[in-house]
Tab-separated table of C-alpha atoms and ligand atoms in Angstrom:
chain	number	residue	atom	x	y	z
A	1344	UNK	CA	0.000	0.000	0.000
A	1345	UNK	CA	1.483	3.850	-0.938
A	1346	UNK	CA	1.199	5.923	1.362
A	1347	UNK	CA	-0.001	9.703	1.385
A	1348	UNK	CA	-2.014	11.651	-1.152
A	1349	UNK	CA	-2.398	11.615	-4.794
A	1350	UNK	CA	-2.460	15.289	-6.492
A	1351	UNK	CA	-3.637	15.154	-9.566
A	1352	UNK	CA	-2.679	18.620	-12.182
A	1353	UNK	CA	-4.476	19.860	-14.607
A	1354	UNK	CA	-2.543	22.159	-17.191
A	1355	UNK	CA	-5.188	23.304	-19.013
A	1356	UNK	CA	-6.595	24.821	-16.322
A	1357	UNK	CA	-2.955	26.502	-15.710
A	1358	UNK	CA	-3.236	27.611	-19.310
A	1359	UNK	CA	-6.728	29.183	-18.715
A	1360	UNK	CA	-5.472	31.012	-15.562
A	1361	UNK	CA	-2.418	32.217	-17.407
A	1362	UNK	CA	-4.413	33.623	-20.119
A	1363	UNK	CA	-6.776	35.569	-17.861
A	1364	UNK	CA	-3.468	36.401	-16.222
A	1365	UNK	CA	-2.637	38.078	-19.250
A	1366	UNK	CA	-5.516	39.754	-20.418
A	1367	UNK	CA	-5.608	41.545	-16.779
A	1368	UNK	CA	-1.913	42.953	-17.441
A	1369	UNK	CA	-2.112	46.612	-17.637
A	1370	UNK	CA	0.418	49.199	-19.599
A	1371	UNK	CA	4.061	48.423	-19.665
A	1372	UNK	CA	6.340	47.526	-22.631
A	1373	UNK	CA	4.663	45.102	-25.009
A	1374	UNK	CA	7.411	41.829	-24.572
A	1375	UNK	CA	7.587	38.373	-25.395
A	1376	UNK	CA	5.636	35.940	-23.599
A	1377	UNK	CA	2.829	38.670	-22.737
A	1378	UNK	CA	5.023	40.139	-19.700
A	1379	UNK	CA	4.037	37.002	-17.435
A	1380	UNK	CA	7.154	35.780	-15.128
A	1381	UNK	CA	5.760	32.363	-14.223
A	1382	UNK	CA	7.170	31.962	-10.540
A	1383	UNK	CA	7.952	28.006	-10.604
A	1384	UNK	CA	9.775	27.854	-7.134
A	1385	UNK	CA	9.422	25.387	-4.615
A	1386	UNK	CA	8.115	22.161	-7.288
A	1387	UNK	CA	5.832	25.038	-8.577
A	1388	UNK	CA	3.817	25.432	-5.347
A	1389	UNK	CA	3.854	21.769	-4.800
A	1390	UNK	CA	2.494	21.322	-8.838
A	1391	UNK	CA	5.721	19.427	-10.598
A	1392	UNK	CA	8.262	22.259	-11.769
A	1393	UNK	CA	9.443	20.628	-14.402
A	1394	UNK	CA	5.840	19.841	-16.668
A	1395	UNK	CA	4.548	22.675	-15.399
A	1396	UNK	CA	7.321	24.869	-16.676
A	1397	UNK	CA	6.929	23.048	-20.253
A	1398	UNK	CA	3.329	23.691	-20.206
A	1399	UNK	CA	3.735	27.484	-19.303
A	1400	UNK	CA	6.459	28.105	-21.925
A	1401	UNK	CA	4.312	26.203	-24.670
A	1402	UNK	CA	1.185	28.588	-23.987
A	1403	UNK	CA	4.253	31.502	-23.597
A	1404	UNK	CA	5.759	33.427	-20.678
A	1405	UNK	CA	8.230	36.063	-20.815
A	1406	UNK	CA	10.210	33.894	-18.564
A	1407	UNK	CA	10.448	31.524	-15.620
A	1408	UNK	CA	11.286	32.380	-12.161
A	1409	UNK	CA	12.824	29.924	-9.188
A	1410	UNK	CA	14.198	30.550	-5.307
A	1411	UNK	CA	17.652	28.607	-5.564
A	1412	UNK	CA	19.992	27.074	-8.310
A	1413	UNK	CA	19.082	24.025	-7.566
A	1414	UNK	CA	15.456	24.523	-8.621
A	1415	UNK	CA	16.698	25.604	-11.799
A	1416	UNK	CA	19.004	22.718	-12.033
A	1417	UNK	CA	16.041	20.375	-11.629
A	1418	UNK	CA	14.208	21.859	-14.556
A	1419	UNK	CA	17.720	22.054	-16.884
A	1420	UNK	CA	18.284	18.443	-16.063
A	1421	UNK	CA	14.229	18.131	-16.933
A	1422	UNK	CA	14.755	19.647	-20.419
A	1423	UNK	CA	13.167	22.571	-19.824
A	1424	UNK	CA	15.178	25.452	-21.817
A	1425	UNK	CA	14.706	29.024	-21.974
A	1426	UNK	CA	15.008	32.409	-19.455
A	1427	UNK	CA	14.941	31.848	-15.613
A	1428	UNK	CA	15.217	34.255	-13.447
A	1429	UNK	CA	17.069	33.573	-10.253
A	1430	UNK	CA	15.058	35.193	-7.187
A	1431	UNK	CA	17.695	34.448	-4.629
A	1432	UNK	CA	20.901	32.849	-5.021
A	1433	UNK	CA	23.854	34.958	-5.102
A	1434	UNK	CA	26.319	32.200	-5.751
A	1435	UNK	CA	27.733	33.104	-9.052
A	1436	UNK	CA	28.918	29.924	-10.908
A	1437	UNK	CA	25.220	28.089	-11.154
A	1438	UNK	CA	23.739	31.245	-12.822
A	1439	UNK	CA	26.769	31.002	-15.424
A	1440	UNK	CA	26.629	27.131	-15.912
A	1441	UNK	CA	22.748	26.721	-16.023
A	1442	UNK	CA	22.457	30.078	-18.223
A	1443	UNK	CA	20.004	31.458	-15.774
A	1444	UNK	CA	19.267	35.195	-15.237
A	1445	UNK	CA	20.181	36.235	-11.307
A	1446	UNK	CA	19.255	38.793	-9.116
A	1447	UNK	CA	21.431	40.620	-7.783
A	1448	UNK	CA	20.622	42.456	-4.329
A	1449	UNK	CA	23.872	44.568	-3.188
A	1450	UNK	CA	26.860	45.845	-4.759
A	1451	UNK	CA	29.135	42.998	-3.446
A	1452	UNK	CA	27.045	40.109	-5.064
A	1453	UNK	CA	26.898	42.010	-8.518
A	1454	UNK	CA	30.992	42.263	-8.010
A	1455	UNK	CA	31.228	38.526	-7.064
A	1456	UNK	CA	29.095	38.419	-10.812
A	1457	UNK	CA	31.330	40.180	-12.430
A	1458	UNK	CA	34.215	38.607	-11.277
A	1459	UNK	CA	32.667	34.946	-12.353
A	1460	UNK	CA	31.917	36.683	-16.001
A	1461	UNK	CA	35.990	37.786	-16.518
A	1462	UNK	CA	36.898	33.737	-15.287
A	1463	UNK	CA	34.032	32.623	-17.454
A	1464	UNK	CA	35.041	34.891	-20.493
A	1465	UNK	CA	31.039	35.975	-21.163
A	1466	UNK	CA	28.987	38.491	-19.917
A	1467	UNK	CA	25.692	38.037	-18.158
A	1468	UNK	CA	22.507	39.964	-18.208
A	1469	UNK	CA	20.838	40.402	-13.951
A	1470	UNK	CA	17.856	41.879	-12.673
A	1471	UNK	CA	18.718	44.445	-9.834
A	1472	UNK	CA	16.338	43.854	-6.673
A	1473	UNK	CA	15.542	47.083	-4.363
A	1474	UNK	CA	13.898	46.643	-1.143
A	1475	UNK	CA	10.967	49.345	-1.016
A	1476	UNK	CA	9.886	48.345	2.201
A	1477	UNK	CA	9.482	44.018	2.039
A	1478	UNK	CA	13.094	44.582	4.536
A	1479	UNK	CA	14.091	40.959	3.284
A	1480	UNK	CA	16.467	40.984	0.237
A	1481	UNK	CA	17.271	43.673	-2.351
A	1482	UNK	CA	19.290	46.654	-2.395
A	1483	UNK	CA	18.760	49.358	0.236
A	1484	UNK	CA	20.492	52.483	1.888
A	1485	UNK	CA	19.772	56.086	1.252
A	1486	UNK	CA	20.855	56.036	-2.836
A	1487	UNK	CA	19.955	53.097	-4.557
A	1488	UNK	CA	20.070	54.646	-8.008
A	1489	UNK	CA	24.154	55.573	-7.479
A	1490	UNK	CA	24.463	51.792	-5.907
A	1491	UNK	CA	22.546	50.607	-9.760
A	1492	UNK	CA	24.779	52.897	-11.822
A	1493	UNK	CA	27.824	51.105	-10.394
A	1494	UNK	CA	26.700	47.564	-10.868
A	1495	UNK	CA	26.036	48.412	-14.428
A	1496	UNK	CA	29.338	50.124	-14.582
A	1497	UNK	CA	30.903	46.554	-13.418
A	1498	UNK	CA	32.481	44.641	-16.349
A	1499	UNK	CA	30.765	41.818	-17.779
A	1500	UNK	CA	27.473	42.803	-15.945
A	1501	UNK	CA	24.095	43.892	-18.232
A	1502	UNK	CA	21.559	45.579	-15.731
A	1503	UNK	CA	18.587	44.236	-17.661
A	1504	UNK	CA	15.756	44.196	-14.789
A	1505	UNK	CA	14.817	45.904	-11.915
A	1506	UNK	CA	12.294	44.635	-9.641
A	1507	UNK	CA	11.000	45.065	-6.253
A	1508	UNK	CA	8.010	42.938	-4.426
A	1509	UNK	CA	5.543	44.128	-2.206
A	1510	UNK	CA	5.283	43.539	1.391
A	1511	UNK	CA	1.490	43.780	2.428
A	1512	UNK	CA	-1.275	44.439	-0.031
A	1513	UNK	CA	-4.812	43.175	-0.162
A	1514	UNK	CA	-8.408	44.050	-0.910
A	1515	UNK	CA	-8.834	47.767	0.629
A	1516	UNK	CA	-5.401	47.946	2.442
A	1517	UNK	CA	-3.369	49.563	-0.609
A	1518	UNK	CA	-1.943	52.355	1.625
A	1519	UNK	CA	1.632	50.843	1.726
A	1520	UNK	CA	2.000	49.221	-1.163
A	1521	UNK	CA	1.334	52.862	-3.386
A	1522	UNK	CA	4.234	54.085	-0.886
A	1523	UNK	CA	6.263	51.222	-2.154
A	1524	UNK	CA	5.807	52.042	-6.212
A	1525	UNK	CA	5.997	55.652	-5.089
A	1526	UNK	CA	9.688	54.874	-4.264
A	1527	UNK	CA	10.270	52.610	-6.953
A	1528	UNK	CA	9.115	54.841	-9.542
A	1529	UNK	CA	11.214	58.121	-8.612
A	1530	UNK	CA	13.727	55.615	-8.974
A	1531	UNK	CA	13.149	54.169	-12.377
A	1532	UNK	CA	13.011	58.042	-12.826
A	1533	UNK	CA	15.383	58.824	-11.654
A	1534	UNK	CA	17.636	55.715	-13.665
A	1535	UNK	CA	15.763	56.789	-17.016
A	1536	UNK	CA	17.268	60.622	-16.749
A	1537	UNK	CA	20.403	59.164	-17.142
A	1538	UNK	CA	19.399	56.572	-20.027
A	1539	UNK	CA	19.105	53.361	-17.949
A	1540	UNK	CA	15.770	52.156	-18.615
A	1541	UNK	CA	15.854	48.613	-17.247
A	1542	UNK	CA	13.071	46.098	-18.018
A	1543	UNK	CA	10.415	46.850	-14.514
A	1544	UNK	CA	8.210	44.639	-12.180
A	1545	UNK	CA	7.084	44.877	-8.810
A	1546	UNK	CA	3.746	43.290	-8.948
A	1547	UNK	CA	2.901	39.007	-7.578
A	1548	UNK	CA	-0.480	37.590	-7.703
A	1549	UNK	CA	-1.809	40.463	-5.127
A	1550	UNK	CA	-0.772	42.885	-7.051
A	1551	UNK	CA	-1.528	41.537	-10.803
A	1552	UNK	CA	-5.344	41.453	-9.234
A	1553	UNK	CA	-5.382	44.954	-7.561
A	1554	UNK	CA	-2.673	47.544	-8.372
A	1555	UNK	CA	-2.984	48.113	-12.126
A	1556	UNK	CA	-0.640	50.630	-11.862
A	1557	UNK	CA	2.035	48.694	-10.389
A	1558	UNK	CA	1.646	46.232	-13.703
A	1559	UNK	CA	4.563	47.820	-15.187
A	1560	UNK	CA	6.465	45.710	-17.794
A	1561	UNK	CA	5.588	41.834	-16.647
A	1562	UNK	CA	3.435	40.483	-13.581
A	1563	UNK	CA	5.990	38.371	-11.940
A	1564	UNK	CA	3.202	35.622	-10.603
A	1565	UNK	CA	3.139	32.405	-9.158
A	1566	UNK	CA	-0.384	31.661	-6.673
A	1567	UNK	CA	-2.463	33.101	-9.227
A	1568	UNK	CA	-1.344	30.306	-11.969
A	1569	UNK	CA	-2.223	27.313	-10.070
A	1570	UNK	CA	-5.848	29.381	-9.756
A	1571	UNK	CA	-6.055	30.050	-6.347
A	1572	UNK	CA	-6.278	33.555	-4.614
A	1573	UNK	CA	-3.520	35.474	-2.197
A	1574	UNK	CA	-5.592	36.546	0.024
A	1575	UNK	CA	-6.524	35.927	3.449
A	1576	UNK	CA	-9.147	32.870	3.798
A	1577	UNK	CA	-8.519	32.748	-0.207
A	1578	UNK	CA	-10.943	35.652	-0.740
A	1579	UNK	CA	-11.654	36.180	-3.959
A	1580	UNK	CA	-11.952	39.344	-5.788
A	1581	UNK	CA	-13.003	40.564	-8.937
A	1582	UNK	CA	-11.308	39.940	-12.027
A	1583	UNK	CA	-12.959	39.526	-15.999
A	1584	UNK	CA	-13.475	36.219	-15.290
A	1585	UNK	CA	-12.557	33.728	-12.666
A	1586	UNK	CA	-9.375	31.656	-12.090
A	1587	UNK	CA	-9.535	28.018	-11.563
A	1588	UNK	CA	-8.129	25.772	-9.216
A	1589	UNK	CA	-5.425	23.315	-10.720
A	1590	UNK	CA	-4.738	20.830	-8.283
A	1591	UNK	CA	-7.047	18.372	-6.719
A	1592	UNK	CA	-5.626	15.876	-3.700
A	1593	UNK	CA	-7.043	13.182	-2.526
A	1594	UNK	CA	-6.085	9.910	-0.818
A	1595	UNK	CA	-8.506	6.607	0.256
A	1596	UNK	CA	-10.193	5.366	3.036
A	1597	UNK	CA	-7.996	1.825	4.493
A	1598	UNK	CA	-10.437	0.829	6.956
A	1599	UNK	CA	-13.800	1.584	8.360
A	1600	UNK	CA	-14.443	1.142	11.612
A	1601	UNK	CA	-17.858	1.191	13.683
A	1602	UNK	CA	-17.843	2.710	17.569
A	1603	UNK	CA	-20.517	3.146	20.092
A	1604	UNK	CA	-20.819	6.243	21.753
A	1605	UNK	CA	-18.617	7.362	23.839
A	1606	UNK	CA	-15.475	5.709	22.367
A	1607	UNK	CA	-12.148	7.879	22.403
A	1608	UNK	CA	-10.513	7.941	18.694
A	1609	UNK	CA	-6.367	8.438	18.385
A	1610	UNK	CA	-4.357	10.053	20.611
A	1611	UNK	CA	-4.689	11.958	23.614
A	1612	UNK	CA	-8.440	11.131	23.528
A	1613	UNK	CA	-9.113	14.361	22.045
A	1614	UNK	CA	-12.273	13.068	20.403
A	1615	UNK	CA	-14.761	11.016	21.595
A	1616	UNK	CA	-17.994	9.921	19.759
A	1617	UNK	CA	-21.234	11.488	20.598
A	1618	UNK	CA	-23.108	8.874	18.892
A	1619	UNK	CA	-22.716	5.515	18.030
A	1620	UNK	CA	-20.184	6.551	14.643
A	1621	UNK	CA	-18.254	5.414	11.941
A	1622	UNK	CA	-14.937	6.194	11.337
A	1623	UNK	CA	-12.687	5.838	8.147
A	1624	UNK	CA	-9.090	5.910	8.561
A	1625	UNK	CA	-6.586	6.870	5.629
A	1626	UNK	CA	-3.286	6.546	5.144
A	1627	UNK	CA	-2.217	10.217	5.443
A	1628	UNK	CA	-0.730	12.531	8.306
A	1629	UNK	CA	1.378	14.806	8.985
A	1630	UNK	CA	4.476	13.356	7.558
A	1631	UNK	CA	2.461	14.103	4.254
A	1632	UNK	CA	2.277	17.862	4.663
A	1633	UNK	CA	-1.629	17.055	6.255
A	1634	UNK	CA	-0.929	19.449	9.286
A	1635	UNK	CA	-1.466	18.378	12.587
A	1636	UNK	CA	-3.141	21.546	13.195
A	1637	UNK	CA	-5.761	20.138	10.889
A	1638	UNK	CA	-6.423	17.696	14.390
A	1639	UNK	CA	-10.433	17.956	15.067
A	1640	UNK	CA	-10.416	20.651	12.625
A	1641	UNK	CA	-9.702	19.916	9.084
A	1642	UNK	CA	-12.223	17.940	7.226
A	1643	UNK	CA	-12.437	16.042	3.422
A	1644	UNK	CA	-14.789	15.054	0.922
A	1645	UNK	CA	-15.905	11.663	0.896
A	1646	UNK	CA	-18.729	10.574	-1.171
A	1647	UNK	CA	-19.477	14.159	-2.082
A	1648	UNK	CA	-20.307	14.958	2.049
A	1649	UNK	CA	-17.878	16.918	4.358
A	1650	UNK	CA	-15.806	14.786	6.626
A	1651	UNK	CA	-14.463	15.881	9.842
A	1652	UNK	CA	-11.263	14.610	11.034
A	1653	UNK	CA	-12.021	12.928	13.870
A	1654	UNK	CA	-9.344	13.403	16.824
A	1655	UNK	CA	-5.209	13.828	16.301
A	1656	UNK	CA	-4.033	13.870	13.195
A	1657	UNK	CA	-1.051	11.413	13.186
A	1658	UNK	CA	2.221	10.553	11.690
A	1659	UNK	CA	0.920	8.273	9.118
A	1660	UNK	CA	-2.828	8.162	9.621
A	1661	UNK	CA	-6.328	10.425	9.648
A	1662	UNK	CA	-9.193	9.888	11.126
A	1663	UNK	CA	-12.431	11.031	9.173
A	1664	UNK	CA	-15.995	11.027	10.992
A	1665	UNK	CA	-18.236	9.444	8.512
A	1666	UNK	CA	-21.206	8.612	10.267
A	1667	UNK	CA	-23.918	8.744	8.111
A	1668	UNK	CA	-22.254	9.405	5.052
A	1669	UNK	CA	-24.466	6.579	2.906
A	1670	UNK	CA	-23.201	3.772	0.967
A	1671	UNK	CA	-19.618	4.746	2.301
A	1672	UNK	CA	-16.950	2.015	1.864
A	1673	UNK	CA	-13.195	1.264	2.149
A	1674	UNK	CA	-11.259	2.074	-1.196
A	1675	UNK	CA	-13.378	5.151	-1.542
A	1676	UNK	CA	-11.926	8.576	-2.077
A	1677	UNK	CA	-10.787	11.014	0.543
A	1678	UNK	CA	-10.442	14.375	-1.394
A	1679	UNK	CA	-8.170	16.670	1.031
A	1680	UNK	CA	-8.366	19.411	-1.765
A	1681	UNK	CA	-10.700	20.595	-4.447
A	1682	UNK	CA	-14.536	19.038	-4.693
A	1683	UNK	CA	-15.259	22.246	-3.040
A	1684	UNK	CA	-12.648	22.545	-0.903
A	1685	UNK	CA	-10.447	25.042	-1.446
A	1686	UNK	CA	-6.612	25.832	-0.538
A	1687	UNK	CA	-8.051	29.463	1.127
A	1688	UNK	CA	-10.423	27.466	3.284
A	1689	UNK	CA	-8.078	24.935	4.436
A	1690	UNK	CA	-5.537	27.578	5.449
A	1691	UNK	CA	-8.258	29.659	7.132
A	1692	UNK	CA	-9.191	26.577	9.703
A	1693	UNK	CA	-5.421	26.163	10.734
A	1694	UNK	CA	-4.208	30.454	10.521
A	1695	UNK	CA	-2.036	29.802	7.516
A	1696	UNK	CA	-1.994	30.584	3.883
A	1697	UNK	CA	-2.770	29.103	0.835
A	1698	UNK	CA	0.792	29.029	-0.397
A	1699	UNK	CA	1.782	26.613	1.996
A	1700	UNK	CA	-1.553	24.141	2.062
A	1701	UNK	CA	-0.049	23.834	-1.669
A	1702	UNK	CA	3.711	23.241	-0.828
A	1703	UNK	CA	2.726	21.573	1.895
A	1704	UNK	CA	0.048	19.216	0.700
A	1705	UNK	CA	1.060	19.366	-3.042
A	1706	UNK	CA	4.916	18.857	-2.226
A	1707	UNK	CA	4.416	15.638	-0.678
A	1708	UNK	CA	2.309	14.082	-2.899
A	1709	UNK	CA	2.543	11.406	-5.915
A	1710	UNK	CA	1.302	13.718	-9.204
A	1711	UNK	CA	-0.612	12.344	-12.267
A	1712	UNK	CA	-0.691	14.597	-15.087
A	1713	UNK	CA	-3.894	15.695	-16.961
A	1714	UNK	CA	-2.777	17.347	-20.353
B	26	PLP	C1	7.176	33.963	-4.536
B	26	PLP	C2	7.454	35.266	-5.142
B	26	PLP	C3	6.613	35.784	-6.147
B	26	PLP	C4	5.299	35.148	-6.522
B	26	PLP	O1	4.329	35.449	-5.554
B	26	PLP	P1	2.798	35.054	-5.744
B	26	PLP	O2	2.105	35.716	-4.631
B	26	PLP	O3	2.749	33.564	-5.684
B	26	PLP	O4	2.372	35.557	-7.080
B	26	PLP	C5	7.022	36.942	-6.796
B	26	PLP	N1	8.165	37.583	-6.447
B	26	PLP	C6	8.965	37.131	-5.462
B	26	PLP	C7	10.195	37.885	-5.132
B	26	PLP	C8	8.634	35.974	-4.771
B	26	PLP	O5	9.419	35.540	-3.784
């Protein structure tokens, strides 16, 4: 018997979601690939980097986007070709050997760069990052335009981006992320007066769906993609038309079991029937990515009803409260995600966020494909 969950990805709804993606994008330079960075980090949020990827650069993006080398490694060794923008790893060699675009966040990286590009005997193109207020990585300090003009004075280096990423934006609370383009646009400003007009994006999912005027020249996106919403609870707002989910998870039922009321079920006694019950156990916990938190919380489909889980969520196992859920039977489906469950709602019960429901539940499972 496998253990865990199956997830189970459907690319054309990817495709659908990156075309409404596109059709949302607002002003900036008309570019390849219908200014889309497709963030593929972490598997793709738990999707499959590497088919994903394919399937995004078939339907077009201006390029591909991943956390560490080794993400970009994994979709090289994968076969997937093309521009990929490296979000965060400074160490020069991978960037040169993988042909990957990196971003550079200080003056001492882009020298380390440029260093790498005289012992490598080519040049390479980077994306300057300036923090505008996230306080994690990009350049920062009272002049970050006379900081940018050196970097692209360094030999070997091509300042061909400039990005920055917002910190907290959502539906109605705007306030600081118009303070953050504020700054970023004196600065592209400020770069254009002297001729350095660098390829621009600030905006992520929140963003692509609320800040038109931060589209500038690409929506650098990831959540959005997989069709699910950034926003606390996974609110949706409105866009043309809506996105759609792209992964579904689910997992079986192993055994059924009947109890009479009163009966304590796993751990700690933490739940005991009420009634006389039944109880379906599957082969799932939280050494799948299914949170303990989820413990008397969580719940799944099963037969098309809501399931609670019934008491601690294990290592290895879940208990689901099926009492009354007709005709139910072992081998049936336990659908942790999707059938009207959605990533948003599943991070609301437990005070996360979708993002990491999808890396969480999505990164541990076995994938099948639907093209
Ligand atoms: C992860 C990430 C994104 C994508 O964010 P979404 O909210 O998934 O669209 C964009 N930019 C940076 C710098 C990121 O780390």
């Amino acid at each position: 018997m496998l253990r865990g969950q199956v997830a189970k990805i459907d690319l054309d709804a990817m495709a659908g979601n990156l075309e409404k993606i596109k059709s949302l994008r607002r002003g900036g330079r008309a570019v390849k690939g219908g200014g889309v960075i497709a963030v593929v980090k972490a598997d793709a949020y738990g999707h499959g980097a590497v088919l994903v990827s394919k399937k995004l650069q078939k339907e077009g993006v201006t390029c591909l986007a991943v956390a560490y080398a080794s993400e970009a490694q994994t979709l090289r060794e994968g076969g997937v070709k093309g521009p990929v923008l490296l979000l965060f790893d400074e160490d020069p060699r991978p960037s040169f050997e993988l042909g990957l675009t990196p971003v550079v966040h200080s003056l001492e990286s882009s020298r380390r760069f440029s260093r790498e590009t005289g012992k490598q005997g080519s040049p390479i193109g980077v994306h300057v990052k300036v923090d505008t207020g996230m306080g994690r990585m990009g350049l920062f300090g009272d002049d970050p335009a006379k900081q940018i003009f050196e970097i692209a004075s360094l030999p070997g280096i091509r300042v061909e981006g400039l990005m920055s990423h917002f910190s907290e934006i959502g539906p109605g609370n705007l306030e600081f992320a118009r303070l953050q383009l504020e700054k970023f646009n004196a600065l592209r400003t400020e770069l254009a007066a002297k001729g350095l007009r660098p390829f621009a994006h600030i905006s992520s999912s929140a963003g692509a769906l609320l800040l038109p005027e931060a589209h500038l020249d690409a929506l650098r996106v990831g959540l959005i993609l997989y069709g699910a919403y950034p926003f606390e609870g996974g609110t949706k707002v409105k866009t043309k038309t809506g996105l759609k989910p792209v992964m579904d998870i689910k997992t079986s039922i192993i055994l059924l079991k009947k109890l009479r009321k009163g009966q304590p079920v796993s751990y700690d006694r933490t739940f005991v029937t009420a009634r006389d019950s039944v109880i379906a156990v599957a082969p799932v916990g939280y050494a799948d990515g299914y949170f303990r938190a989820f413990s008397n919380k969580g719940f799944a489909m099963i037969r098309g009803k809501r399931a609670a889980v019934a008491g601690r969520v294990c290592m290895d196992l879940t208990m689901f409260d099926v009492t009354g859920i007709k005709g139910v039977s072992e081998g049936d489906d336990v659908v942790l995600l999707g059938g009207g469950i959605t990533g948003g709602e599943l991070a609301g019960i437990i005070g996360t966020n979708t993002y990491e429901i999808m890396t969480s539940l999505g990164g541990h499972a076995r994938r099948s494909f639907s093209v």
